[in-house]
Coordinates of C-alpha atoms and ligand atoms in Angstrom, one line a residue:
X960 CA -11.9 -66.3 18.6
X961 CA -13.4 -64.0 20.8
X962 CA -11.2 -61.0 21.0
X963 CA -9.7 -59.9 24.6
X964 CA -10.9 -56.8 25.5
X965 CA -9.8 -54.7 28.8
X966 CA -12.5 -55.4 31.2
X967 CA -14.1 -51.8 30.8
X968 CA -14.9 -52.3 26.9
X969 CA -15.8 -56.1 27.4
X970 CA -18.6 -54.9 30.1
X971 CA -19.9 -52.5 27.2
X972 CA -20.1 -54.6 24.7
X973 CA -21.4 -57.6 26.7
X974 CA -24.7 -55.4 26.2
X975 CA -24.4 -56.6 22.2
X976 CA -25.1 -59.8 21.0
X977 CA -24.1 -59.2 17.7
X978 CA -21.9 -62.3 16.8
X979 CA -20.7 -63.3 13.5
X980 CA -19.4 -66.8 13.2
X981 CA -17.3 -67.9 10.2
X982 CA -15.3 -71.0 9.5
X983 CA -11.7 -71.0 9.7
X984 CA -9.4 -73.8 8.8
X985 CA -12.5 -76.2 9.5
X986 CA -12.9 -74.6 12.9
X987 CA -15.8 -72.4 13.7
X988 CA -15.1 -69.2 14.8
X989 CA -17.2 -66.5 16.9
X990 CA -16.4 -63.2 16.3
X991 CA -17.9 -60.6 18.8
X992 CA -19.0 -57.6 16.2
X993 CA -18.9 -55.2 18.9
X994 CA -15.8 -56.1 20.3
X995 CA -14.1 -55.6 16.9
X996 CA -15.5 -52.6 16.2
X997 CA -14.5 -51.2 19.9
X998 CA -10.9 -52.1 19.7
X999 CA -10.7 -50.8 16.1
X1000 CA -11.9 -47.5 17.6
X1001 CA -9.4 -47.6 20.2
X1002 CA -6.6 -48.5 17.6
X1003 CA -8.3 -45.1 15.6
X1004 CA -8.2 -43.2 18.5
X1005 CA -4.5 -43.9 19.6
X1006 CA -3.3 -43.6 16.1
X1007 CA -4.9 -39.9 15.5
X1008 CA -3.3 -38.8 19.2
X1009 CA 0.3 -40.0 18.1
X1010 CA -0.4 -38.3 14.4
X1011 CA -1.4 -35.2 16.8
X1012 CA 1.5 -35.0 18.8
X1013 CA 3.8 -35.9 16.1
X1014 CA 2.5 -33.1 14.1
X1015 CA 3.0 -30.9 17.0
X1016 CA 6.6 -32.1 17.2
X1017 CA 7.3 -31.9 13.7
X1018 CA 5.7 -28.0 13.6
X1019 CA 7.9 -27.2 16.2
X1020 CA 5.9 -26.8 19.3
X1021 CA 4.8 -23.3 17.6
X1022 CA 1.3 -22.6 18.7
X1023 CA -1.7 -22.6 16.2
X1024 CA -4.6 -24.7 15.5
X1025 CA -5.4 -28.3 16.1
X1026 CA -8.0 -29.2 14.0
X1027 CA -9.5 -32.8 12.4
X1028 CA -8.4 -31.8 8.8
X1029 CA -6.1 -29.9 6.6
X1030 CA -7.9 -26.9 5.9
X1031 CA -7.1 -27.1 1.6
X1032 CA -7.1 -30.7 1.2
X1033 CA -9.9 -32.9 0.8
X1034 CA -12.3 -33.2 3.1
X1035 CA -11.8 -30.2 5.3
X1036 CA -11.6 -27.7 2.3
X1037 CA -15.4 -28.8 1.6
X1038 CA -16.7 -28.0 5.0
X1039 CA -17.6 -24.7 6.0
X1040 CA -15.2 -22.6 7.9
X1041 CA -16.5 -22.9 11.4
X1042 CA -15.4 -23.5 14.8
X1043 CA -13.9 -26.7 14.7
X1044 CA -13.2 -26.4 11.3
X1045 CA -10.6 -23.7 9.1
X1046 CA -11.9 -24.7 5.6
X1047 CA -10.9 -22.7 2.6
X1048 CA -12.3 -19.6 4.0
X1049 CA -9.8 -19.2 7.5
X1050 CA -7.3 -17.0 6.2
X1051 CA -10.3 -14.4 5.0
X1052 CA -12.3 -14.8 8.0
X1053 CA -10.0 -15.1 11.0
X1054 CA -7.8 -12.6 9.5
X1055 CA -8.2 -10.2 12.1
X1056 CA -7.5 -12.3 15.5
X1057 CA -5.4 -15.3 14.2
X1058 CA -2.1 -14.1 13.6
X1059 CA -2.6 -11.7 16.8
X1060 CA -3.4 -14.8 19.0
X1061 CA -0.5 -17.2 18.1
X1062 CA 1.9 -14.2 16.1
X1063 CA 3.2 -14.3 12.7
X1064 CA 4.0 -18.4 12.5
X1065 CA 0.8 -20.3 13.3
X1066 CA 0.8 -24.1 13.1
X1067 CA -1.9 -26.1 11.8
X1068 CA -1.9 -29.3 12.8
X1069 CA -4.7 -32.1 11.9
X1070 CA -5.4 -35.1 13.7
X1071 CA -7.0 -37.0 11.3
X1072 CA -6.2 -36.4 7.7
X1073 CA -3.6 -34.4 6.0
X1074 CA -0.2 -32.9 6.8
X1075 CA 0.8 -30.6 9.4
X1076 CA 1.8 -27.3 8.2
X1077 CA 3.1 -23.7 9.3
X1078 CA 1.0 -20.8 7.8
X1079 CA 2.9 -17.6 7.8
X1080 CA 2.3 -13.8 7.6
X1081 CA 5.9 -13.0 7.7
X1082 CA 7.6 -11.7 4.7
X1083 CA 11.2 -13.1 5.8
X1084 CA 10.2 -16.6 6.3
X1085 CA 7.9 -16.0 2.7
X1086 CA 11.5 -15.0 1.0
X1087 CA 13.3 -18.2 2.3
X1088 CA 10.6 -20.7 1.2
X1089 CA 9.2 -19.1 -1.9
X1090 CA 13.0 -18.3 -3.8
X1091 CA 13.3 -22.0 -5.3
X1092 CA 16.5 -22.1 -6.7
X1093 CA 18.4 -25.2 -6.9
X1094 CA 19.5 -25.8 -4.0
X1095 CA 16.4 -24.8 -2.0
X1096 CA 14.6 -27.7 0.2
X1097 CA 11.6 -26.2 -0.3
X1098 CA 9.4 -27.1 -3.3
X1099 CA 6.0 -27.1 -4.5
X1100 CA 4.2 -30.1 -3.3
X1101 CA 3.4 -32.4 -6.1
X1102 CA -0.4 -32.4 -5.5
X1103 CA -0.5 -28.6 -5.8
X1104 CA 1.3 -28.9 -9.3
X1105 CA -0.3 -31.9 -10.7
X1106 CA -3.2 -29.6 -11.4
X1107 CA -0.7 -27.4 -13.6
X1108 CA 0.7 -29.9 -15.6
X1109 CA -2.4 -30.6 -17.7
X1110 CA -1.0 -29.0 -21.0
X1111 CA 2.8 -29.5 -20.4
X1112 CA 5.6 -28.5 -17.8
X1113 CA 5.7 -24.8 -17.2
X1114 CA 7.1 -22.2 -15.4
X1115 CA 4.5 -22.2 -12.4
X1116 CA 4.6 -25.9 -12.0
X1117 CA 8.5 -26.3 -12.5
X1118 CA 11.3 -26.2 -9.5
X1119 CA 15.2 -26.4 -9.1
X1120 CA 17.0 -26.2 -12.6
X1121 CA 14.0 -27.3 -14.7
X1122 CA 12.2 -23.9 -13.0
X1123 CA 15.3 -22.2 -14.0
X1124 CA 15.6 -23.1 -17.7
X1125 CA 12.0 -22.2 -18.1
X1126 CA 12.4 -18.5 -16.6
X1127 CA 15.3 -18.0 -19.2
X1128 CA 12.9 -18.6 -21.5
X1129 CA 9.8 -17.1 -20.2
X1130 CA 11.7 -14.1 -19.1
X1131 CA 12.4 -12.4 -22.8
X1132 CA 8.8 -12.6 -23.6
X1133 CA 7.5 -10.3 -21.0
X1134 CA 9.3 -7.0 -22.1
X1135 CA 7.9 -3.8 -23.1
X1136 CA 7.3 -4.6 -26.4
X1137 CA 4.4 -7.1 -24.8
X1138 CA 3.3 -4.6 -22.5
X1139 CA 3.1 -1.7 -25.3
X1140 CA 0.9 -4.7 -27.0
X1141 CA -1.2 -5.2 -23.9
X1142 CA -2.3 -1.7 -23.7
X1143 CA -2.9 -1.3 -27.8
X1144 CA -5.5 -4.7 -27.5
X1145 CA -6.7 -3.2 -24.1
X1146 CA -7.9 0.3 -25.6
X1147 CA -9.2 -1.9 -28.4
X1148 CA -11.2 -4.0 -26.3
X1149 CA -12.4 -1.2 -24.8
X1150 CA -13.9 0.3 -27.4
X1151 CA -15.1 -3.0 -28.8
X1152 CA -17.1 -3.2 -25.4
X1153 CA -18.9 0.2 -25.7
X1154 CA -20.0 -0.8 -29.0
X1155 CA -20.8 -4.3 -28.6
X1156 CA -22.9 -4.0 -25.3
X1157 CA -24.7 -0.7 -27.0
X1158 CA -23.4 1.8 -24.2
X1159 CA -22.0 4.7 -27.1
X1160 CA -25.7 6.5 -26.7
X1161 CA -26.5 5.8 -23.0
X1162 CA -26.2 7.7 -20.2
X1163 CA -26.6 5.5 -17.7
X1164 CA -25.6 1.7 -17.5
X1165 CA -26.5 -0.8 -14.8
X1166 CA -24.1 -3.5 -14.5
X1167 CA -25.4 -6.3 -12.1
X1168 CA -22.1 -8.1 -12.0
X1169 CA -18.9 -6.1 -12.8
X1170 CA -17.0 -9.4 -12.9
X1171 CA -18.9 -10.5 -16.3
X1172 CA -17.2 -7.5 -18.0
X1173 CA -13.4 -7.8 -16.1
X1174 CA -13.2 -11.6 -16.9
X1175 CA -14.5 -11.0 -20.5
X1176 CA -11.7 -8.6 -20.7
X1177 CA -8.8 -10.3 -19.0
X1178 CA -9.6 -13.6 -21.2
X1179 CA -9.7 -11.5 -24.4
X1180 CA -6.0 -9.8 -23.6
X1181 CA -4.6 -13.1 -22.4
X1182 CA -6.0 -14.3 -25.8
X1183 CA -4.5 -11.8 -27.9
X1184 CA -1.6 -10.8 -26.5
X1185 CA -0.5 -13.9 -24.7
X1186 CA -1.5 -16.6 -27.5
X1187 CA -1.3 -14.2 -30.1
X1188 CA -5.0 -15.0 -31.3
X1189 CA -7.2 -12.7 -32.7
X1190 CA -10.2 -12.7 -30.3
X1191 CA -13.2 -10.0 -30.4
X1192 CA -16.0 -9.0 -27.7
X1193 CA -18.7 -10.4 -29.6
X1194 CA -17.5 -13.4 -31.2
X1195 CA -19.9 -16.1 -32.0
X1196 CA -19.2 -19.7 -30.3
X1197 CA -19.1 -21.5 -33.9
X1198 CA -16.7 -20.9 -36.6
X1199 CA -18.2 -20.8 -40.0
X1200 CA -17.8 -24.1 -40.5
X1201 CA -19.9 -25.0 -37.3
X1202 CA -17.1 -26.8 -35.4
X1203 CA -16.4 -24.6 -31.6
X1204 CA -14.2 -21.7 -32.7
X1205 CA -11.0 -21.1 -31.1
X1206 CA -11.8 -18.4 -28.9
X1207 CA -15.0 -20.5 -27.5
X1208 CA -13.0 -23.2 -26.9
X1209 CA -10.1 -21.0 -25.0
X1210 CA -13.5 -19.8 -22.8
X1211 CA -14.7 -23.7 -21.8
X1212 CA -11.0 -24.5 -21.1
X1213 CA -10.8 -21.2 -18.9
X1214 CA -14.5 -21.7 -17.2
X1215 CA -14.1 -25.6 -16.8
X1216 CA -10.5 -25.6 -15.4
X1217 CA -11.6 -26.7 -11.7
X1218 CA -13.4 -30.1 -13.4
X1219 CA -10.1 -30.4 -15.7
X1220 CA -7.9 -31.0 -12.6
X1221 CA -9.9 -31.8 -9.8
X1222 CA -11.6 -34.8 -11.1
X1223 CA -9.8 -38.1 -12.5
X1224 CA -9.7 -38.9 -16.1
X1225 CA -12.3 -41.6 -16.3
X1226 CA -14.5 -39.3 -14.9
X1227 CA -14.4 -36.6 -17.6
X1228 CA -14.8 -39.1 -20.0
X1229 CA -18.3 -40.2 -18.8
X1230 CA -21.0 -39.2 -21.9
X1231 CA -22.3 -36.1 -20.2
X1232 CA -22.7 -33.4 -22.7
X1233 CA -21.0 -30.7 -20.4
X1234 CA -17.8 -33.3 -20.0
X1235 CA -17.9 -33.8 -23.9
X1236 CA -18.0 -29.9 -24.6
X1237 CA -15.2 -29.4 -22.5
X1238 CA -13.0 -32.4 -23.8
X1239 CA -14.1 -31.4 -27.3
X1240 CA -12.7 -27.9 -26.2
X1241 CA -9.3 -29.0 -25.1
X1242 CA -8.8 -31.5 -28.0
X1243 CA -9.3 -28.6 -30.0
X1244 CA -7.4 -26.2 -28.5
X1245 CA -4.5 -28.9 -28.1
X1246 CA -4.7 -29.4 -31.8
X1247 CA -4.6 -25.8 -32.7
X1248 CA -1.8 -24.9 -30.4
X1249 CA 0.4 -28.0 -31.9
X1250 CA -0.2 -26.2 -35.3
X1251 CA 0.2 -22.9 -34.3
X1252 CA 3.6 -24.0 -32.9
X1253 CA 5.0 -25.3 -36.4
X1254 CA 3.9 -22.0 -37.9
X1255 CA 5.8 -20.1 -35.6
X1256 CA 8.9 -21.9 -35.7
X1257 CA 8.7 -21.7 -39.4
X1258 CA 8.0 -18.0 -39.4
X1259 CA 11.2 -17.6 -37.2
X1260 CA 14.0 -19.5 -39.4
X1261 CA 12.2 -18.0 -42.8
X1262 CA 12.4 -14.5 -41.2
X1263 CA 16.2 -15.1 -39.7
X1264 CA 16.9 -16.8 -43.6
X1265 CA 16.2 -13.7 -44.8
X1266 CA 13.5 -14.9 -46.9
X1267 CA 11.1 -12.2 -45.5
X1268 CA 11.7 -9.0 -44.5
X1269 CA 12.7 -8.8 -40.8
X1270 CA 10.2 -6.7 -39.2
X1271 CA 10.5 -7.6 -35.7
X1272 CA 7.4 -10.1 -36.0
X1273 CA 4.3 -10.1 -33.7
X1274 CA 4.6 -9.3 -30.3
X1275 CA 2.7 -11.7 -28.4
X1276 CA 4.1 -13.9 -25.6
X1277 CA 3.6 -17.1 -27.4
X1278 CA 5.7 -15.8 -30.6
X1279 CA 8.5 -14.2 -28.5
X1280 CA 8.6 -17.4 -26.2
X1281 CA 9.3 -19.4 -29.5
X1282 CA 11.6 -16.9 -30.6
X1283 CA 13.7 -17.0 -27.1
X1284 CA 13.4 -20.7 -27.3
X1285 CA 15.1 -20.6 -31.0
X1286 CA 17.6 -18.8 -29.9
X1287 CA 18.4 -21.3 -27.0
X1288 CA 20.6 -24.8 -27.6
X1289 CA 20.4 -27.9 -26.7
X1290 CA 19.7 -28.7 -23.1
X1291 CA 18.8 -25.3 -22.2
X1292 CA 15.8 -25.7 -25.2
X1293 CA 12.3 -26.4 -24.1
X1294 CA 10.3 -29.0 -26.2
X1295 CA 7.0 -28.2 -27.8
X1296 CA 4.6 -29.6 -25.2
X1297 CA 6.8 -27.4 -22.3
X1298 CA 6.0 -24.3 -25.0
X1299 CA 2.5 -24.7 -24.9
X1300 CA 2.7 -25.7 -21.2
X1301 CA 4.0 -22.1 -20.7
X1302 CA 1.3 -20.7 -23.2
X1303 CA -1.5 -22.2 -21.1
X1304 CA -0.2 -21.1 -17.9
X1305 CA -0.7 -17.7 -18.8
X1306 CA -4.2 -18.5 -19.2
X1307 CA -4.3 -19.7 -15.7
X1308 CA -2.2 -17.6 -13.7
X1309 CA -3.1 -14.6 -15.6
X1310 CA -6.7 -14.4 -16.3
X1311 CA -9.0 -14.6 -13.0
X1312 CA -6.5 -13.1 -11.2
X1313 CA -6.3 -9.8 -13.0
X1314 CA -10.3 -10.0 -13.8
X1315 CA -10.9 -10.5 -9.8
X1316 CA -8.2 -7.5 -8.8
X1317 CA -10.3 -4.9 -11.4
X1318 CA -13.5 -6.0 -10.1
X1319 CA -12.5 -5.5 -6.7
X1320 CA -10.9 -2.2 -7.7
X1321 CA -14.1 -0.7 -9.0
X1322 CA -16.0 -2.1 -5.9
X1323 CA -13.8 0.1 -3.9
X1324 CA -14.1 3.2 -6.4
X1325 CA -17.8 2.9 -6.5
X1326 CA -18.1 3.2 -2.6
X1327 CA -15.5 6.2 -2.1
X1328 CA -16.1 8.8 -4.5
X1329 CA -13.6 11.0 -3.0
X1330 CA -11.2 8.8 -4.1
X1331 CA -12.0 8.1 -7.7
X1332 CA -12.8 12.1 -8.0
X1333 CA -8.9 12.3 -7.2
X1334 CA -7.8 9.1 -9.8
X1335 CA -10.0 11.1 -12.4
X1336 CA -8.6 14.4 -12.0
X1337 CA -4.9 12.4 -12.8
X1338 CA -6.4 11.3 -15.4
X1339 CA -7.5 14.3 -16.9
X1340 CA -4.1 16.2 -16.0
X1341 CA -2.2 13.6 -17.9
X1342 CA -4.4 12.6 -21.0
X1343 CA -7.3 15.0 -21.1
X1344 CA -10.5 14.4 -22.5
X1345 CA -10.3 13.8 -25.9
X1346 CA -6.7 12.5 -26.5
X1347 CA -6.3 8.3 -26.8
X1348 CA -4.0 7.5 -23.9
X1349 CA -0.8 5.7 -24.6
X1350 CA 1.4 3.1 -23.0
X1351 CA 3.9 6.5 -22.5
X1352 CA 1.3 7.4 -20.0
X1353 CA 1.6 4.5 -18.0
X1354 CA 4.3 6.2 -15.7
X1355 CA 2.6 9.1 -15.1
X1356 CA -0.9 7.7 -14.0
X1357 CA 0.4 6.6 -10.8
X1358 CA -2.9 7.3 -8.9
X1359 CA -4.5 4.5 -11.5
X1360 CA -2.3 1.9 -10.5
X1361 CA -2.6 3.0 -6.7
X1362 CA -6.1 2.3 -6.7
X1363 CA -5.5 -1.5 -8.4
X1364 CA -2.5 -2.2 -6.2
X1365 CA -4.7 -1.2 -3.0
X1366 CA -7.3 -3.3 -4.3
X1367 CA -5.3 -6.3 -5.1
X1368 CA -3.5 -6.1 -1.3
X1369 CA -7.3 -6.0 0.1
X1370 CA -8.3 -9.0 -2.5
X1371 CA -4.6 -10.7 -3.0
X1372 CA -5.6 -12.8 -5.9
X1373 CA -2.7 -15.4 -5.5
X1374 CA -3.9 -16.0 -1.8
X1375 CA -1.5 -18.5 -0.9
X1376 CA 1.9 -20.0 -1.5
X1377 CA 2.4 -23.6 -0.6
X1378 CA 6.2 -25.2 -0.1
X1379 CA 6.8 -28.2 1.4
X1380 CA 10.3 -29.6 2.6
X1381 CA 12.2 -32.3 0.7
X1382 CA 14.5 -33.0 3.2
X1383 CA 14.9 -31.9 7.0
X1384 CA 16.0 -28.1 6.8
X1385 CA 15.4 -24.6 9.1
X1386 CA 14.2 -21.6 8.3
X1387 CA 16.7 -19.0 9.4
X1388 CA 15.7 -15.3 9.5
X1389 CA 18.2 -12.5 10.6
X1390 CA 16.9 -10.6 13.7
X1391 CA 15.5 -7.3 13.2
X1392 CA 17.8 -4.3 13.2
X1393 CA 19.5 -3.5 16.5
X1394 CA 19.2 -7.1 17.8
X1395 CA 22.0 -9.6 17.3
X1396 CA 21.8 -13.1 15.7
X1397 CA 18.8 -14.7 13.8
X1398 CA 16.2 -16.7 14.7
X1399 CA 15.5 -20.4 13.3
X1400 CA 12.5 -22.8 12.7
X1401 CA 13.7 -26.3 12.0
X1402 CA 11.4 -27.8 9.3
X1403 CA 11.4 -31.7 9.2
X1404 CA 10.7 -33.0 5.5
X1405 CA 7.0 -33.6 4.1
X1406 CA 6.4 -30.2 6.4
X1407 CA 4.4 -28.1 4.4
X1408 CA 5.3 -24.1 5.0
X1409 CA 2.4 -21.9 3.4
X1410 CA 3.0 -18.2 2.9
X1411 CA -0.6 -16.9 3.9
X1412 CA -1.0 -14.0 1.4
X1413 CA -4.2 -12.5 3.4
X1414 CA -2.0 -12.8 6.6
X1415 CA 0.7 -10.7 4.8
X1416 CA -1.3 -8.1 3.1
X1417 CA -3.5 -7.6 6.4
X1418 CA -0.2 -7.9 8.8
X1419 CA -0.3 -4.2 10.5
X1420 CA 3.9 -4.4 10.4
X1421 CA 3.6 -4.2 6.5
X1422 CA 0.5 -2.1 6.0
X1423 CA -1.0 0.2 8.8
X1424 CA -4.7 0.5 9.0
X1425 CA -4.7 -3.1 6.9
X1426 CA -8.6 -3.0 7.2
X1427 CA -8.5 0.5 5.3
X1428 CA -8.6 1.2 1.8
X1429 CA -6.2 3.8 1.3
X1430 CA -4.5 4.1 -2.2
X1431 CA -2.3 6.5 -1.0
X1432 CA -0.1 4.4 0.7
X1433 CA 1.2 3.3 -3.0
X1434 CA 2.5 6.9 -4.0
X1435 CA 6.1 7.1 -4.2
X1436 CA 6.8 3.8 -3.4
X1437 CA 9.5 2.4 -6.0
X1438 CA 8.4 -0.5 -8.1
X1439 CA 11.0 -2.5 -6.9
X1440 CA 9.8 -2.4 -3.4
X1441 CA 9.0 -5.7 -1.9
X1442 CA 5.7 -3.9 -0.5
X1443 CA 4.1 -5.4 -3.6
X1444 CA 4.2 -8.7 -2.0
X1445 CA 0.9 -10.0 -3.3
X1446 CA 2.9 -10.6 -6.7
X1447 CA 5.3 -12.8 -4.3
X1448 CA 9.0 -11.3 -3.8
X1449 CA 12.3 -13.0 -5.2
X1450 CA 13.2 -14.7 -7.9
X1451 CA 9.7 -16.4 -8.3
X1452 CA 7.5 -13.3 -7.8
X1453 CA 5.3 -13.1 -10.6
X1454 CA 6.3 -12.9 -14.0
X1455 CA 3.2 -11.5 -15.2
X1456 CA 2.9 -8.5 -12.8
X1457 CA 3.4 -5.7 -15.5
X1458 CA 1.0 -7.5 -17.5
X1459 CA -1.5 -7.4 -15.4
X1460 CA -0.5 -3.8 -14.1
X1461 CA -0.4 -2.4 -17.9
X1462 CA -4.1 -4.0 -18.7
X1463 CA -5.6 -2.6 -15.6
X1464 CA -4.3 1.1 -16.0
X1465 CA -5.0 1.1 -19.6
X1466 CA -8.6 -0.1 -18.9
X1467 CA -9.2 1.9 -15.7
X1468 CA -8.2 5.4 -17.2
X1469 CA -10.8 4.8 -20.5
X1470 CA -13.4 3.5 -18.2
X1471 CA -13.4 6.2 -15.5
X1472 CA -12.7 9.4 -17.9
X1473 CA -16.2 8.0 -19.7
X1474 CA -18.1 6.9 -16.6
X1475 CA -18.7 7.9 -13.3
X1476 CA -18.9 4.4 -11.2
X1477 CA -21.6 4.0 -8.5
X1478 CA -22.3 1.5 -5.6
X1479 CA -26.0 1.2 -5.2
X1480 CA -26.7 0.8 -1.2
X1481 CA -30.0 -0.1 0.0
X1482 CA -32.2 2.2 1.9
X1483 CA -30.4 3.2 5.2
X1484 CA -27.2 0.8 3.9
X1485 CA -24.0 2.4 5.4
X1486 CA -21.0 2.0 3.1
X1487 CA -19.5 0.0 6.1
X1488 CA -22.3 -2.4 5.7
X1489 CA -22.4 -2.4 2.1
X1490 CA -18.7 -3.3 2.1
X1491 CA -18.9 -5.9 4.8
X1492 CA -21.9 -7.5 2.5
X1493 CA -20.6 -6.9 -1.2
X1494 CA -17.0 -6.9 -1.0
X1495 CA -16.3 -10.1 1.0
X1496 CA -13.8 -12.9 -0.4
X1497 CA -14.8 -15.6 -3.1
X1498 CA -11.9 -18.4 -2.8
X1499 CA -12.0 -20.9 -5.5
X1500 CA -8.7 -21.2 -7.3
X1501 CA -7.8 -17.6 -6.8
X1502 CA -9.0 -15.3 -4.2
X1503 CA -11.8 -12.9 -5.6
X1504 CA -14.5 -10.4 -4.5
X1505 CA -18.1 -11.8 -4.3
X1506 CA -20.4 -10.4 -7.1
X1507 CA -20.4 -6.7 -7.3
X1508 CA -23.1 -4.5 -8.8
X1509 CA -22.5 -0.9 -9.9
X1510 CA -24.1 1.7 -12.1
X1511 CA -22.5 3.7 -14.7
X1512 CA -23.1 7.3 -15.5
X1513 CA -21.3 9.1 -18.0
X1514 CA -19.6 11.8 -17.1
X1515 CA -20.4 15.3 -18.2
X1516 CA -17.2 16.9 -20.3
X1517 CA -16.2 20.5 -20.1
X1518 CA -17.7 22.1 -23.7
Ligands
HEM2522 C1 -3.4 -9.5 -10.7 C2 -2.7 -10.1 -11.2 C3 -1.7 -11.5 -10.5 C4 -1.2 -11.8 -9.4 C5 -2.2 -11.0 -8.5 C6 -0.6 -12.6 -9.8 C7 0.1 -13.3 -8.5 C8 1.1 -14.6 -8.6 C9 1.9 -14.7 -7.4 C10 1.6 -14.6 -6.0 C11 2.7 -16.1 -8.3 C12 4.1 -16.8 -7.1 C13 2.9 -18.1 -6.7 C14 4.1 -18.8 -6.2 O1 5.5 -18.7 -6.3 O2 3.5 -20.0 -5.8 C15 2.8 -15.9 -9.6 C16 3.5 -16.7 -10.4 C17 3.7 -16.2 -11.9 N1 2.3 -15.6 -12.7 FE1 1.4 -14.3 -11.6 N2 -0.4 -12.9 -10.6 C18 -1.1 -11.9 -11.5 C19 -1.0 -12.1 -13.2 C20 -0.2 -12.8 -14.1 C21 -0.4 -12.6 -15.1 C22 -1.2 -11.4 -16.0 C23 0.4 -13.7 -15.7 C24 0.8 -14.2 -17.4 C25 0.5 -13.3 -18.6 C26 1.1 -14.6 -14.5 C27 1.9 -15.5 -14.9 C28 2.5 -15.9 -13.8 C29 3.6 -17.0 -13.8 C30 3.9 -17.4 -15.1 C31 4.1 -17.2 -12.8 C32 5.2 -18.3 -12.2 C33 6.6 -17.3 -12.2 C34 7.7 -18.5 -11.4 O3 7.5 -19.2 -10.7 O4 9.0 -17.9 -11.7 N3 0.6 -13.8 -13.4 N4 1.7 -14.7 -9.4
NAG2523 C1 8.4 -16.2 12.6 O1 9.1 -16.9 12.0 C2 10.2 -16.0 12.2 C3 11.4 -16.9 11.2 O2 12.2 -17.5 12.4 C4 10.7 -15.0 13.0 O3 11.8 -14.3 12.2 C5 9.7 -14.2 13.7 O4 10.4 -13.1 14.2 C6 8.5 -14.9 13.6 N1 7.2 -14.1 14.0 C7 7.1 -14.3 15.2 C8 5.8 -13.2 15.7 O5 7.4 -14.8 16.3
NAG2524 C1 9.6 -1.0 -12.7 O1 10.4 0.5 -13.3 C2 11.1 0.0 -14.1 C3 12.0 1.3 -14.6 O2 11.4 2.2 -14.8 C4 10.8 -0.7 -15.5 O3 11.7 -0.8 -16.4 C5 9.8 -2.0 -15.2 O4 9.3 -2.4 -16.1 C6 9.1 -1.9 -13.6 N1 8.4 -2.8 -13.5 C7 6.7 -3.1 -12.9 C8 6.4 -4.2 -12.5 O5 6.5 -1.8 -13.0

């Protein structure tokens, strides 16, 4: 059976003599391998052209990029950002021209693999797709959420009615009581850091990578205030009985998040030491968490039945979550697995994000001494040199808050909001004041709408001179403003925002009062060159800044 080919192709294939003879139903059949290959190739090319055309139609002919692979999925994400492949970094590297060339809504249509999507730097579109609600046609795609379900259903992964249920229980945990605790623990951790790192009698400290400090800080604060565990700066990795300590288990779990979520179960069970350690950490932590849920429930019940004095209990998020859950009834209650899922999601949503942003903040302050001086002046005016700052000072330290918000704008840790249409739908956005009516974009089922946070934070319509580090742009902005879009906007905005800003303001206040932070420039290097070299994005699960080095010099105190 020779495959019939168009004349031009058969001429091509006649140059080869590769044949395969096989017996089929008693007859010998001869297959020309080249013709098979050429046919398959032709079928492939035609199918890819059709995929491309469907993608362009599905994204409503919005201008944009036509690329082989979807940038955030395998294999596109693994290939570096180059002229033909956007890869993981296009949002960062192409931020200065992409939206200028195509407009705020850019279609990215892959022709080899991946779903077509619209990437947007427009907040009105963000508001519509991110809101969630039970009527919304947009959900977080399964593939993105599956990774978050390792420990149980949770607020980040849930959608629709289920999301409402989780938010109802999680909401009350994020209260002033929690932030007060975040402040106290952050101050305590700062003191431990100074003593454990032996900086108490040093005048100058070289910090090769600021992230080593901020990641440890953020992990300890989530551990203490989120999980309610008593961790400390220099705890040994093993417990007194020789087993892995809970603190170490939490560190391992936080560090191996990528491996645990991106690789299949059977790989994780392979007998490699590193994988075994991760598995031990997971099992240990899970068993510990289950114990903790039981203990907390018993504690709350005995308190409410008056067996012990009602002192209000512990103020970590975990305890308050269990408390809020005990007050709910029936179908509004979360089960134990969901409770644990929500405690863990704080680790993943709140640890890297805060740590990265703090590192970026110190990177900018080390470079721009005038901005640092202005912030230190406020710290001295509000707190002075000797008094311990308290949570009550938070509201008056708006310039400290502003340097953090501005670093977050420039390195938005939650760099993308991913949503997918569950049915054919439309995005409807009212026209700007002065123009009648509204603009609509039809979105067919299965198409993804991605809010590109870098695009939003560098959109000149929302932030003038977006490439400039200008904390003063945040002075006097009310905290309900949608300008804080890096935490997302609307009902699904970040629940941990004030947790993060409280930790940041407390830590920066203490650190900057004691130490002058300086970037070390190479000989002849300008600030601009240093910034381009060091303050560059590093994207994994969250977006951060690459390793930032600095020198801390003890401040002269007035005598
Ligand atoms: C600088 C620090 C942080 C940034 C930039 C940030 C950013 C974000 C963003 C953009 C979202 C929306 C995600 C989406 O809709 O797809 C989000 C949601 C969330 N964040 Fe944060 N976050 C930060 C800190 C924290 C902290 C410290 C916690 C917890 C202690 C936390 C817990 C959460 C949770 C639970 C959600 C899901 C809320 C919901 O869907 O209702 N985040 N965050
Ligand atoms: C992007 O789409 C939204 C929604 O249709 C629209 O309001 C906005 O004007 C669009 N942006 C541009 C630059 O076309
Ligand atoms: C915004 O301000 C209100 C009133 O001062 C305060 O209760 C709330 O915690 C603030 N939110 C954030 C995220 O800072």
